Short mmCIF file of C-alpha atoms in Angstrom, two decimals:
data_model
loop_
_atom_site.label_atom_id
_atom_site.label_comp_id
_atom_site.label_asym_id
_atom_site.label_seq_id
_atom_site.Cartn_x
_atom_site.Cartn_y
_atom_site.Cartn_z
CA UNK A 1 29.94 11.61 30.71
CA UNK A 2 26.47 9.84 30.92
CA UNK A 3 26.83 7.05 28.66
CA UNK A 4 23.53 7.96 26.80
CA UNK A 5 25.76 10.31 25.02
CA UNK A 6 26.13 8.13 22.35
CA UNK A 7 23.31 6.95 21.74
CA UNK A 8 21.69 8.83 18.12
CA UNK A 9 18.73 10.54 19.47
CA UNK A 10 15.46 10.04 17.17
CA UNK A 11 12.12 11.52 15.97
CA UNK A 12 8.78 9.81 17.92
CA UNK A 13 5.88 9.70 15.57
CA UNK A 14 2.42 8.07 16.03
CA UNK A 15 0.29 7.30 13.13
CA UNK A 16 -3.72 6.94 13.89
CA UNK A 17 -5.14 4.06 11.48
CA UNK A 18 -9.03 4.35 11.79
CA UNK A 19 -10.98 1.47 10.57
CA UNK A 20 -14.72 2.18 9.42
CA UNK A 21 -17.32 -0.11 8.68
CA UNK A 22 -20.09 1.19 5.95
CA UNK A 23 -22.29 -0.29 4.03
CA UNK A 24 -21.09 -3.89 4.35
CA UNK A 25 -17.67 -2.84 4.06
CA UNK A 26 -14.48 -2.29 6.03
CA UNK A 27 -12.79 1.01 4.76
CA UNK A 28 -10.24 2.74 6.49
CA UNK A 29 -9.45 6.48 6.99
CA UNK A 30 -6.98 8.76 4.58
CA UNK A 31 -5.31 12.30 4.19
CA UNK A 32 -3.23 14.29 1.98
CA UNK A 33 -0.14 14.85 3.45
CA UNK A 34 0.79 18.22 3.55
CA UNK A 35 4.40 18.46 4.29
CA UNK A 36 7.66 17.48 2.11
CA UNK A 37 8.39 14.79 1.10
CA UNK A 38 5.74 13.30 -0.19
CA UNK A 39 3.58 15.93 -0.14
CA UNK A 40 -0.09 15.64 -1.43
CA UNK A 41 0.35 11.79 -1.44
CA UNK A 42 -1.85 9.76 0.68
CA UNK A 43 -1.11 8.77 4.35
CA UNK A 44 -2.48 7.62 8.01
CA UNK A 45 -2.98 10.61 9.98
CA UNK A 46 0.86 11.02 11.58
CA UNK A 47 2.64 13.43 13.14
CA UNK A 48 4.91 14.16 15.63
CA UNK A 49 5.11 13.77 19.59
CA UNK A 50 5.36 17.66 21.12
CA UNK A 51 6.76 18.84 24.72
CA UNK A 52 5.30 16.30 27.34
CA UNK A 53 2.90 14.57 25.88
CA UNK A 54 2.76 10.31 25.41
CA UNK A 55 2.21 8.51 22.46
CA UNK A 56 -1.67 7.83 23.40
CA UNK A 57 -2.05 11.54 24.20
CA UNK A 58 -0.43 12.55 20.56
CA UNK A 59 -2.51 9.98 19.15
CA UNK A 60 -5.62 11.66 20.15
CA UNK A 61 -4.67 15.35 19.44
CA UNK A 62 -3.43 14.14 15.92
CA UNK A 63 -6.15 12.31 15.14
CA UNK A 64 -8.36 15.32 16.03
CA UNK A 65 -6.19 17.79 14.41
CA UNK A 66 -5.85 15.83 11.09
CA UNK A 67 -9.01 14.76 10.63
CA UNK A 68 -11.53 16.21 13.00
CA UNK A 69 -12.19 12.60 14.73
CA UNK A 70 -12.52 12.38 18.82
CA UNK A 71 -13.99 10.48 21.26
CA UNK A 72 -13.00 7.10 19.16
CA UNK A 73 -11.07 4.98 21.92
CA UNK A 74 -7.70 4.25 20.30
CA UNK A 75 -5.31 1.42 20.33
CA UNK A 76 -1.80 0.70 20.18
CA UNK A 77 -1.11 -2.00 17.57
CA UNK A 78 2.76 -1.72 16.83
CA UNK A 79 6.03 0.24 16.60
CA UNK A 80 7.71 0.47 13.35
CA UNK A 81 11.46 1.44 13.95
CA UNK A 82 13.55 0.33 10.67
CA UNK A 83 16.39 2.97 10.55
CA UNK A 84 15.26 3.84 6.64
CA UNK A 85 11.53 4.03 6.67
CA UNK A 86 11.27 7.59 7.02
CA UNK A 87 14.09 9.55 4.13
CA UNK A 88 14.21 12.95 6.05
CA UNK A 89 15.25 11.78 9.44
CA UNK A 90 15.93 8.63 11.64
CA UNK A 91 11.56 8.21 12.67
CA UNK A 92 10.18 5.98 15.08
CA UNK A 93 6.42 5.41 14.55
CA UNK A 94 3.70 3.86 16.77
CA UNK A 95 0.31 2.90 15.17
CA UNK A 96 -2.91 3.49 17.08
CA UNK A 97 -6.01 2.08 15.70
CA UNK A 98 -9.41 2.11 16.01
CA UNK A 99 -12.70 0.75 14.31
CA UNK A 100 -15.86 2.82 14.43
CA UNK A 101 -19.28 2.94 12.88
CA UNK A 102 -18.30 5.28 9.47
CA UNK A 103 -22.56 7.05 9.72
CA UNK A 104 -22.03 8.26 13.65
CA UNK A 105 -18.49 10.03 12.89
CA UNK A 106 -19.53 11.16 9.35
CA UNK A 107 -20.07 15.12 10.63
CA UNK A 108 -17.62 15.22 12.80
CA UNK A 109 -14.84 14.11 10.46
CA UNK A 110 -13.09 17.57 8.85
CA UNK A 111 -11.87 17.60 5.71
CA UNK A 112 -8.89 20.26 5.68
CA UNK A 113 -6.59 17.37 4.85
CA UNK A 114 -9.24 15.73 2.15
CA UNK A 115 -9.67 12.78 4.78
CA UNK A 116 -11.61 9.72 2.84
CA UNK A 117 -12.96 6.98 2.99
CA UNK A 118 -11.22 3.48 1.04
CA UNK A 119 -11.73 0.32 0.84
CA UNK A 120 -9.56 -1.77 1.71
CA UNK A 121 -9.06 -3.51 -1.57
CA UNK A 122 -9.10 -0.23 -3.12
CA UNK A 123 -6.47 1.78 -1.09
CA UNK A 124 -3.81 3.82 -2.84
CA UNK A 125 -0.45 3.82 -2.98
CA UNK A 126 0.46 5.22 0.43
CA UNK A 127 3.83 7.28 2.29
CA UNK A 128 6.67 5.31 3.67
CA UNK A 129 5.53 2.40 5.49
CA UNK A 130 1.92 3.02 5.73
CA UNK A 131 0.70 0.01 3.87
CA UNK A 132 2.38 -2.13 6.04
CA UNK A 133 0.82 -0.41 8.79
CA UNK A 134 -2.58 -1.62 7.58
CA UNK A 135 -1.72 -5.28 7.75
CA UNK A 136 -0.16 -4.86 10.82
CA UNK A 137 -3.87 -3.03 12.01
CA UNK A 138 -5.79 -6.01 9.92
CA UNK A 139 -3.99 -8.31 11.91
CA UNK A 140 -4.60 -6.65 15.47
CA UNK A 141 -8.48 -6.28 14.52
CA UNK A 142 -8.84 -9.97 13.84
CA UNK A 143 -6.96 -10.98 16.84
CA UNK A 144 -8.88 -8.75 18.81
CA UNK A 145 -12.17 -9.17 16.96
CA UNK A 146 -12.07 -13.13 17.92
CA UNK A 147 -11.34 -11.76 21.72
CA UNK A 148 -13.76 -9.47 22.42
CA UNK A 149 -17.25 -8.28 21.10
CA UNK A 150 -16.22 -5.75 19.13
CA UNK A 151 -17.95 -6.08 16.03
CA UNK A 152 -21.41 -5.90 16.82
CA UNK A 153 -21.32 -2.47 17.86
CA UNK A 154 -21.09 -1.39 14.31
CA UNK A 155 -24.51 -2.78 13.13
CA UNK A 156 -26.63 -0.48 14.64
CA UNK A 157 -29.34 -0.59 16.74
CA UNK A 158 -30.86 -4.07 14.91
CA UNK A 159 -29.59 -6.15 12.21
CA UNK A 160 -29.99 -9.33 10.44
CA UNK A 161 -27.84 -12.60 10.65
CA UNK A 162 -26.69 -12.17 7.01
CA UNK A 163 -25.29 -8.59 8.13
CA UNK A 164 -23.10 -9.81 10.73
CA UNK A 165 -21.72 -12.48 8.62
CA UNK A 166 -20.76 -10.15 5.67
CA UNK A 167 -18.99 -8.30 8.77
CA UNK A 168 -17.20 -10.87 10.19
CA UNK A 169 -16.45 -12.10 6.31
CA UNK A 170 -14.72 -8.64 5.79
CA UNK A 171 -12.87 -8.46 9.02
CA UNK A 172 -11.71 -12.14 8.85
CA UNK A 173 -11.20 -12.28 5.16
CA UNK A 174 -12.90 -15.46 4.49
CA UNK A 175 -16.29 -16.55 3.41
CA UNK A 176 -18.02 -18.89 5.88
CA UNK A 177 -20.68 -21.01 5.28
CA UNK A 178 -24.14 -19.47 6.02
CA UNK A 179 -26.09 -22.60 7.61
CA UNK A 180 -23.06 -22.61 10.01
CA UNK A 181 -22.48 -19.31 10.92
CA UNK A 182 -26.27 -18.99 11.63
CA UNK A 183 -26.38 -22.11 13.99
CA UNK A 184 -23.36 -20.94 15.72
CA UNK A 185 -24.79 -17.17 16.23
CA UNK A 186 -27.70 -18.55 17.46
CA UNK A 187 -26.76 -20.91 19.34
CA UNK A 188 -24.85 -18.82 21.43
CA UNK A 189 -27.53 -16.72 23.05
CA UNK A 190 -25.92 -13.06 22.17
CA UNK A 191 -28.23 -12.08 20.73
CA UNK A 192 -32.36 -11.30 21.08
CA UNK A 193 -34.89 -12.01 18.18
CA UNK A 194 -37.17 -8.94 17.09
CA UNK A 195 -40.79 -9.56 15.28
CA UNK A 196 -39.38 -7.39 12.74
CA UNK A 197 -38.21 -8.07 9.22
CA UNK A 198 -35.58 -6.60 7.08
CA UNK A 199 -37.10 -6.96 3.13
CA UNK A 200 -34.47 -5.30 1.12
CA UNK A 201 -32.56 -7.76 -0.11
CA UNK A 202 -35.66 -10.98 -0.16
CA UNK A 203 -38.88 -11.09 -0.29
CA UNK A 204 -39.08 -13.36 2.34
CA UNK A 205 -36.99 -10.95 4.09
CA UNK A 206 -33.97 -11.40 7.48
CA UNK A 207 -35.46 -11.78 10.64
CA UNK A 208 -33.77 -8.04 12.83
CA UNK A 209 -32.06 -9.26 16.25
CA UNK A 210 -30.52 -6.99 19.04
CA UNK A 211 -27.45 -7.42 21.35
CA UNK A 212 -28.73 -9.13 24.35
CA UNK A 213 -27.22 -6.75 27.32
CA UNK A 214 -25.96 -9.90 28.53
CA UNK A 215 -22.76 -9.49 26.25
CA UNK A 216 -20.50 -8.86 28.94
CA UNK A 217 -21.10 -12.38 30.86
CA UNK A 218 -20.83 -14.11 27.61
CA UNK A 219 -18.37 -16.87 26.65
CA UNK A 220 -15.27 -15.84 25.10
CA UNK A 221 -14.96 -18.65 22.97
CA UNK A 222 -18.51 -18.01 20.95
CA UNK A 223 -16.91 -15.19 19.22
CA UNK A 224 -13.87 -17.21 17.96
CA UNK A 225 -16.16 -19.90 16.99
CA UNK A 226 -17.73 -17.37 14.50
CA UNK A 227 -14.71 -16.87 12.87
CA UNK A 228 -12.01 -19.37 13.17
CA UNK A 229 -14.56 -22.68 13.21
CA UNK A 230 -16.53 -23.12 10.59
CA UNK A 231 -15.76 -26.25 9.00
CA UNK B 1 13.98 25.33 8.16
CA UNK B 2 12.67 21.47 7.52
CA UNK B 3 9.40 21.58 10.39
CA UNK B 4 10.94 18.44 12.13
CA UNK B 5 13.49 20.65 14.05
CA UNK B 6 10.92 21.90 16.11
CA UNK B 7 10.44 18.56 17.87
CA UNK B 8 12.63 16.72 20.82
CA UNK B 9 14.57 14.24 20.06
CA UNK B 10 14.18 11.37 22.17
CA UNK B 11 16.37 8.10 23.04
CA UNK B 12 14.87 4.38 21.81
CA UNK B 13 15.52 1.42 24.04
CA UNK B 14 14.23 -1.87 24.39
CA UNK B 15 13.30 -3.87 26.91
CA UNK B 16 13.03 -7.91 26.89
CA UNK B 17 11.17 -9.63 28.86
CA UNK B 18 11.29 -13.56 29.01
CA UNK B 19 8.56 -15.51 30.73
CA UNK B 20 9.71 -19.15 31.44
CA UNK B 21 8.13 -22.31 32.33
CA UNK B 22 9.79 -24.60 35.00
CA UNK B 23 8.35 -27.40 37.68
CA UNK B 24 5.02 -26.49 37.09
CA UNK B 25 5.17 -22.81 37.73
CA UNK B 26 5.62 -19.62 34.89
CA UNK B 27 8.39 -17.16 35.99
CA UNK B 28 10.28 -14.69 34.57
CA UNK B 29 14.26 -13.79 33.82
CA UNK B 30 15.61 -10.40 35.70
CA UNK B 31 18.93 -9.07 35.80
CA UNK B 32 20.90 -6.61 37.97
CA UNK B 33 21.40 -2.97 36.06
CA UNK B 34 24.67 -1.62 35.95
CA UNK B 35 24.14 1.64 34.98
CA UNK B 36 23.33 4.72 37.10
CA UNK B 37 20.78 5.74 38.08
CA UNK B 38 19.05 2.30 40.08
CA UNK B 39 22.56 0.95 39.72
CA UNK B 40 22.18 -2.67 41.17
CA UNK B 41 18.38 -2.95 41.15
CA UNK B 42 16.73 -5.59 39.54
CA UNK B 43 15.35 -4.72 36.09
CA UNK B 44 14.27 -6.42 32.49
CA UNK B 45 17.13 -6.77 29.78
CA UNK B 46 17.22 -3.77 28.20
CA UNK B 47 19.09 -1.47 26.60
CA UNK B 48 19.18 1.55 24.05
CA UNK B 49 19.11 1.28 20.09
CA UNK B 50 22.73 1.33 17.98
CA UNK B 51 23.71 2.85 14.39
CA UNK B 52 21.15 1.52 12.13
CA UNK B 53 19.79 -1.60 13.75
CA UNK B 54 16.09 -1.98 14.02
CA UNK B 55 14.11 -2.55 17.51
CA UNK B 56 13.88 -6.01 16.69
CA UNK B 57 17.38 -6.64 16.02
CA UNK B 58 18.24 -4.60 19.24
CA UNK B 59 16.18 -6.74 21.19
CA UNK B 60 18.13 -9.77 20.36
CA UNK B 61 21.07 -8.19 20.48
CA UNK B 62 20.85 -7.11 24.48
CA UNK B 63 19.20 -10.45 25.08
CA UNK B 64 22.52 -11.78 23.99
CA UNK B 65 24.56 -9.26 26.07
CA UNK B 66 22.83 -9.13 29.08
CA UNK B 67 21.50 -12.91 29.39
CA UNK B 68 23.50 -14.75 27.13
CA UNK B 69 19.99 -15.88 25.51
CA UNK B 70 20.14 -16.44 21.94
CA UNK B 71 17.90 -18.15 19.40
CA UNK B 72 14.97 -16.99 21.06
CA UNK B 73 11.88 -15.72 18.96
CA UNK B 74 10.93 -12.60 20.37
CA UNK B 75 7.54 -10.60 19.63
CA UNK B 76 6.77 -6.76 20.42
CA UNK B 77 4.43 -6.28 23.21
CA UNK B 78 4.02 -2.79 23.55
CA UNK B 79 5.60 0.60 23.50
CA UNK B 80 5.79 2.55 26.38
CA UNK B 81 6.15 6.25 26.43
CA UNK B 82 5.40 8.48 29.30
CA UNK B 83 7.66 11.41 29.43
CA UNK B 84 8.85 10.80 32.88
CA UNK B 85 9.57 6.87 32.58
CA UNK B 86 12.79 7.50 32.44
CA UNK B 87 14.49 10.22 35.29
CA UNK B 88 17.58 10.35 33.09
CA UNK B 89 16.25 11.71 30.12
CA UNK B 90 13.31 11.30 27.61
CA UNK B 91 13.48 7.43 26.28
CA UNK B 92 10.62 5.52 24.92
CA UNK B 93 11.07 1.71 25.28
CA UNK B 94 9.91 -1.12 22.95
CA UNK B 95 9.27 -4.30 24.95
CA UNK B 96 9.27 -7.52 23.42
CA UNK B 97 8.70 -10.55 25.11
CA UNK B 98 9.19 -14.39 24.87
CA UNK B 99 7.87 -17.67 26.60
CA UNK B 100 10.54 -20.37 26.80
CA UNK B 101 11.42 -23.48 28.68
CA UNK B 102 13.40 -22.88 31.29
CA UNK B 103 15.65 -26.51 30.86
CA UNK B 104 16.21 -26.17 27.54
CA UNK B 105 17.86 -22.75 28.07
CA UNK B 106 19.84 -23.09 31.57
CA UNK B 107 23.11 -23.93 30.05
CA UNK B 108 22.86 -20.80 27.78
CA UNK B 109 22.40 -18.18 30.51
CA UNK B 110 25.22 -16.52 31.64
CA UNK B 111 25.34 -14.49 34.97
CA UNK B 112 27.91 -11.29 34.23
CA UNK B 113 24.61 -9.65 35.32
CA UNK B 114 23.37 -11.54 38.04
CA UNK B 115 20.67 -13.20 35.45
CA UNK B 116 18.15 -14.84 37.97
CA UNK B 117 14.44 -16.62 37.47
CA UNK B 118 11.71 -15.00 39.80
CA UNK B 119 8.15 -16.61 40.32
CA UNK B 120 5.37 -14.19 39.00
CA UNK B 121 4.32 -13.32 42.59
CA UNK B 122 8.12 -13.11 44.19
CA UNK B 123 9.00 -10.24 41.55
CA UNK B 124 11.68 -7.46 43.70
CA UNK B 125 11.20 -3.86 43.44
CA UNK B 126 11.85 -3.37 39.35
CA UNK B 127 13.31 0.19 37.82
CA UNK B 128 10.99 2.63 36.41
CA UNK B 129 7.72 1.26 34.82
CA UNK B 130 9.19 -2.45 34.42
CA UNK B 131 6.34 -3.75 36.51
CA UNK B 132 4.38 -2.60 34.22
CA UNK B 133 5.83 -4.12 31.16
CA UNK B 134 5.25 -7.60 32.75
CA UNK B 135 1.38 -6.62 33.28
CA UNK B 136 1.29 -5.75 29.94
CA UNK B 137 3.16 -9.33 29.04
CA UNK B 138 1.05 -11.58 30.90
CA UNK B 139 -1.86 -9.76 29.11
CA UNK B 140 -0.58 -10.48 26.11
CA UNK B 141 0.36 -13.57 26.50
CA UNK B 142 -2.95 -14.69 27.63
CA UNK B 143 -4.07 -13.14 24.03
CA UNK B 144 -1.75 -15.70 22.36
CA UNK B 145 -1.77 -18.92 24.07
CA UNK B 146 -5.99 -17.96 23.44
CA UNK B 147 -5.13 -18.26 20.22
CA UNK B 148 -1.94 -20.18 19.12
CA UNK B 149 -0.77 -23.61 20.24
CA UNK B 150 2.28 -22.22 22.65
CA UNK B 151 1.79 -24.18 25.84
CA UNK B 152 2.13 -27.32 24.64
CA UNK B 153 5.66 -27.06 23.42
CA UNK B 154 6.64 -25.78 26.84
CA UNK B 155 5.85 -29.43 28.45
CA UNK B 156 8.63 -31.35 26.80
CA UNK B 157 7.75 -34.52 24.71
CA UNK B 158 5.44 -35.97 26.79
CA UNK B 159 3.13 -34.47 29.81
CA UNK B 160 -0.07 -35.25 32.02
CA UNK B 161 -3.51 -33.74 31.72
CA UNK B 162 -2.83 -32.23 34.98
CA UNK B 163 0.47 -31.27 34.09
CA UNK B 164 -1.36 -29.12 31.54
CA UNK B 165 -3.99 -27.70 33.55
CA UNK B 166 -1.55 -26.26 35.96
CA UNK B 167 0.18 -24.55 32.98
CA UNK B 168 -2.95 -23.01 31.61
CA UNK B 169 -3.99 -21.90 35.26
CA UNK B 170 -0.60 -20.44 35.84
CA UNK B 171 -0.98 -18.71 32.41
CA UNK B 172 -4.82 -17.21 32.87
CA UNK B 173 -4.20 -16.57 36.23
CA UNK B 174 -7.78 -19.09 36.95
CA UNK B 175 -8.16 -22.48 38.21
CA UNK B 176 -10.21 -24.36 36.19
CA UNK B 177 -12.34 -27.28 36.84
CA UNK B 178 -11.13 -31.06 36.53
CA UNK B 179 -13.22 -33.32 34.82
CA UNK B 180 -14.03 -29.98 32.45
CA UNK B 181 -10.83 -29.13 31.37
CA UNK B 182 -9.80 -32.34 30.91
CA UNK B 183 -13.27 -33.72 29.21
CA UNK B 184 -12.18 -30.40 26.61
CA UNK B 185 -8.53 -31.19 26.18
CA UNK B 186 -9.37 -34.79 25.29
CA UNK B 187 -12.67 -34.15 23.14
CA UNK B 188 -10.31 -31.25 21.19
CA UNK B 189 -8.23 -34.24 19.54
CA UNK B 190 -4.96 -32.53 19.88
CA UNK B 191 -3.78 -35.22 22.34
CA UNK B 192 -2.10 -38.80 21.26
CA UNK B 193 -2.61 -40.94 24.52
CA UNK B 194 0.26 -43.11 25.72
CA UNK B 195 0.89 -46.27 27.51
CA UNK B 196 2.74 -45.10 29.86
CA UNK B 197 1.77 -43.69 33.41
CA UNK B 198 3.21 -40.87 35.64
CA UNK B 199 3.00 -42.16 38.81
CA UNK B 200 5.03 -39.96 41.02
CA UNK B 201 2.06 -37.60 42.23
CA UNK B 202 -0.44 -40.75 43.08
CA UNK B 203 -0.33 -44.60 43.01
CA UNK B 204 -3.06 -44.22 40.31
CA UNK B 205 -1.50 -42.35 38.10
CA UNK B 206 -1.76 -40.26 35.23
CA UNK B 207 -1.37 -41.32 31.11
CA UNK B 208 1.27 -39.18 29.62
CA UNK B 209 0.11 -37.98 26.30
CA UNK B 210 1.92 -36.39 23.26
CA UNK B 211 0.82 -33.33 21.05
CA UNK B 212 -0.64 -34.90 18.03
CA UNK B 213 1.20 -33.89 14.67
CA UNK B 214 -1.63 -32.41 13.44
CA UNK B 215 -1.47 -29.70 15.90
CA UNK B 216 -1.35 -26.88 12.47
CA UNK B 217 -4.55 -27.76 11.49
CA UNK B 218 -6.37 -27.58 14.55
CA UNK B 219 -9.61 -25.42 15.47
CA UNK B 220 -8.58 -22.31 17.01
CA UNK B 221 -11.45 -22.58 19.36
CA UNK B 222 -9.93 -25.29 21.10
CA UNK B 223 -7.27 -23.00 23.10
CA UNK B 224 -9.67 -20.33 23.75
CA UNK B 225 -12.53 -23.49 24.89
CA UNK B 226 -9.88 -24.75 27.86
CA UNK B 227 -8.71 -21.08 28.56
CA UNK B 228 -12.14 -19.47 29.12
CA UNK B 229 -15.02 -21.51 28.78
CA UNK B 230 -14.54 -23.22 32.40
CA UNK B 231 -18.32 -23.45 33.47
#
């Protein structure tokens, strides 16, 4: 007898935890769930693995089927394998998560499931372990966000210096000082000064910039600088 | 009929993998497998999930078993999933991972499965998709030492400048410049300076130092400054 025998055999799950960024603010992606229990209460968009497939493949087809969403680049952030989390049945789940630009998914996101929008300070009470998910996803962003240039890809095309810092504010959860944070920015050569100004908010108005395409040679440590040293 | 029947049930195993530090060089622990199929090959500790425990507690648990290891702090790297990982039958595995001195654990380590340290590039022929587990360890352990003081304790009390460097070039896989690396390591203030000299690589010498107490409130960008900032 294989010795495997033994072993309890379990559900795989993945749960896709989108993070969008939208007028100033980090949100993140919810559905209705649709099956018992819990039904009609809010959730990630889960579901099960089927025949063949991996967890990243599941991710994607879920993450379509749920909510509409593809071509978003996914992540694994973390497995969540306590024997109770899930009442019905012994569950394994792996979070995937992503962070996108809210405007350039807004058509293609479906809303069979009543997927929305929250932010993050305003997110309801959620399935299982699904709010435990998001800090674990909060927690991956950062880490990732000081790593890699990640976060200026949601800003658009052009943006001002007081954008990115509400950004980086809302990923990092912190306020940082704005002489600082400027300096720093600037001072590390990411970025390319337009003639342009952005009058909304001043009537002096921001000064737009643009990505210099030389973001790939860049230094690694600018970006942590922007968040973690700002004293 | 509750939907859920519809899907496979899988097996959950883990699989730790320790990285250890030793004369100047980062290796890691492998053991011989008992178990059909690969019986005898050289593999990661790992093993499948029991009655109610969690993946973390299994992790420690076959640590224990296979290696002896205990009061290690293990974190999870990364699930892997592919359907055919595993020839035997469908099993995802959770690795976790640790980086520990090698001394302080030697006594602890028992050999009921042949429990051996390999150098990163002298790694045998590894079951199934462990070689990829380690990639995916060194990569995240470049993450964290980027940004969390875990090299330092991996010196012992006291250590050399170069003694460092080789640590963080075994780590990042780099070799870094001299009078840079050390002109950063020095200028980052996490270093006490000692009297004392090393002098059993040159007639010079080289000052031990000691990690500074302070070492909690440091600036994050300090770690990431020596790791990638090199020109």
């Amino acid at each position: 007898m294989p010795q495997q025998l033994k072993y309890t055999r379990i559900l795989l799950a993945v749960d896709c935890l989108i993070f969008g960024f939208e007028s100033q603010t980090l949100k993140v992606l919810l559905i209705k769930r649709k099956l018992q229990p819990y039904q009609n209460e809010w959730s990630l968009m889960g579901g099960f693995l089927v025949g063949e497939e991996s967890a990243d493949e599941a991710a994607l087809r879920i993450l379509k089927e749920l909510a509409g969403l593809s071509g978003v680049s996914m992540e694994q952030v973390k497995t969540f394998s306590k024997a109770d989390r899930d009442p019905t049945e012994r569950t394994v789940s792996i979070v995937y998560s992503s962070l996108i630009d809210i405007k350039k998914f807004e058509e293609q996101i479906n809303h069979e499931y009543e997927a929305q929008w929250f932010k993050l300070n305003e997110i309801p009470k959620l399935i299982f372990d699904h709010t435990q998910m998001i800090a674990a996803g909060r927690d991956y962003l950062k880490k990732k966000a000081a790593l890699q240039p990640i976060l200026f890809g949601l800003l658009g095309e052009k943006f001002t210096i007081p954008q990115i810092q509400q950004l980086y504010e809302e990923v990092f959860e912190s306020s940082f000082d704005k002489r600082n944070f400027s300096r720093k920015l600037l001072g590390s050569e990411l970025l390319k000064k337009l003639d342009e100004k952005d009058k909304s908010n001043s009537k002096k108005g921001a000064f737009y910039y643009q990505l210099d395409k030389q973001i790939n040679h860049y230094n690694f440590n600018i970006l942590l600088n922007l968040a973690y040293n700002q004293q």
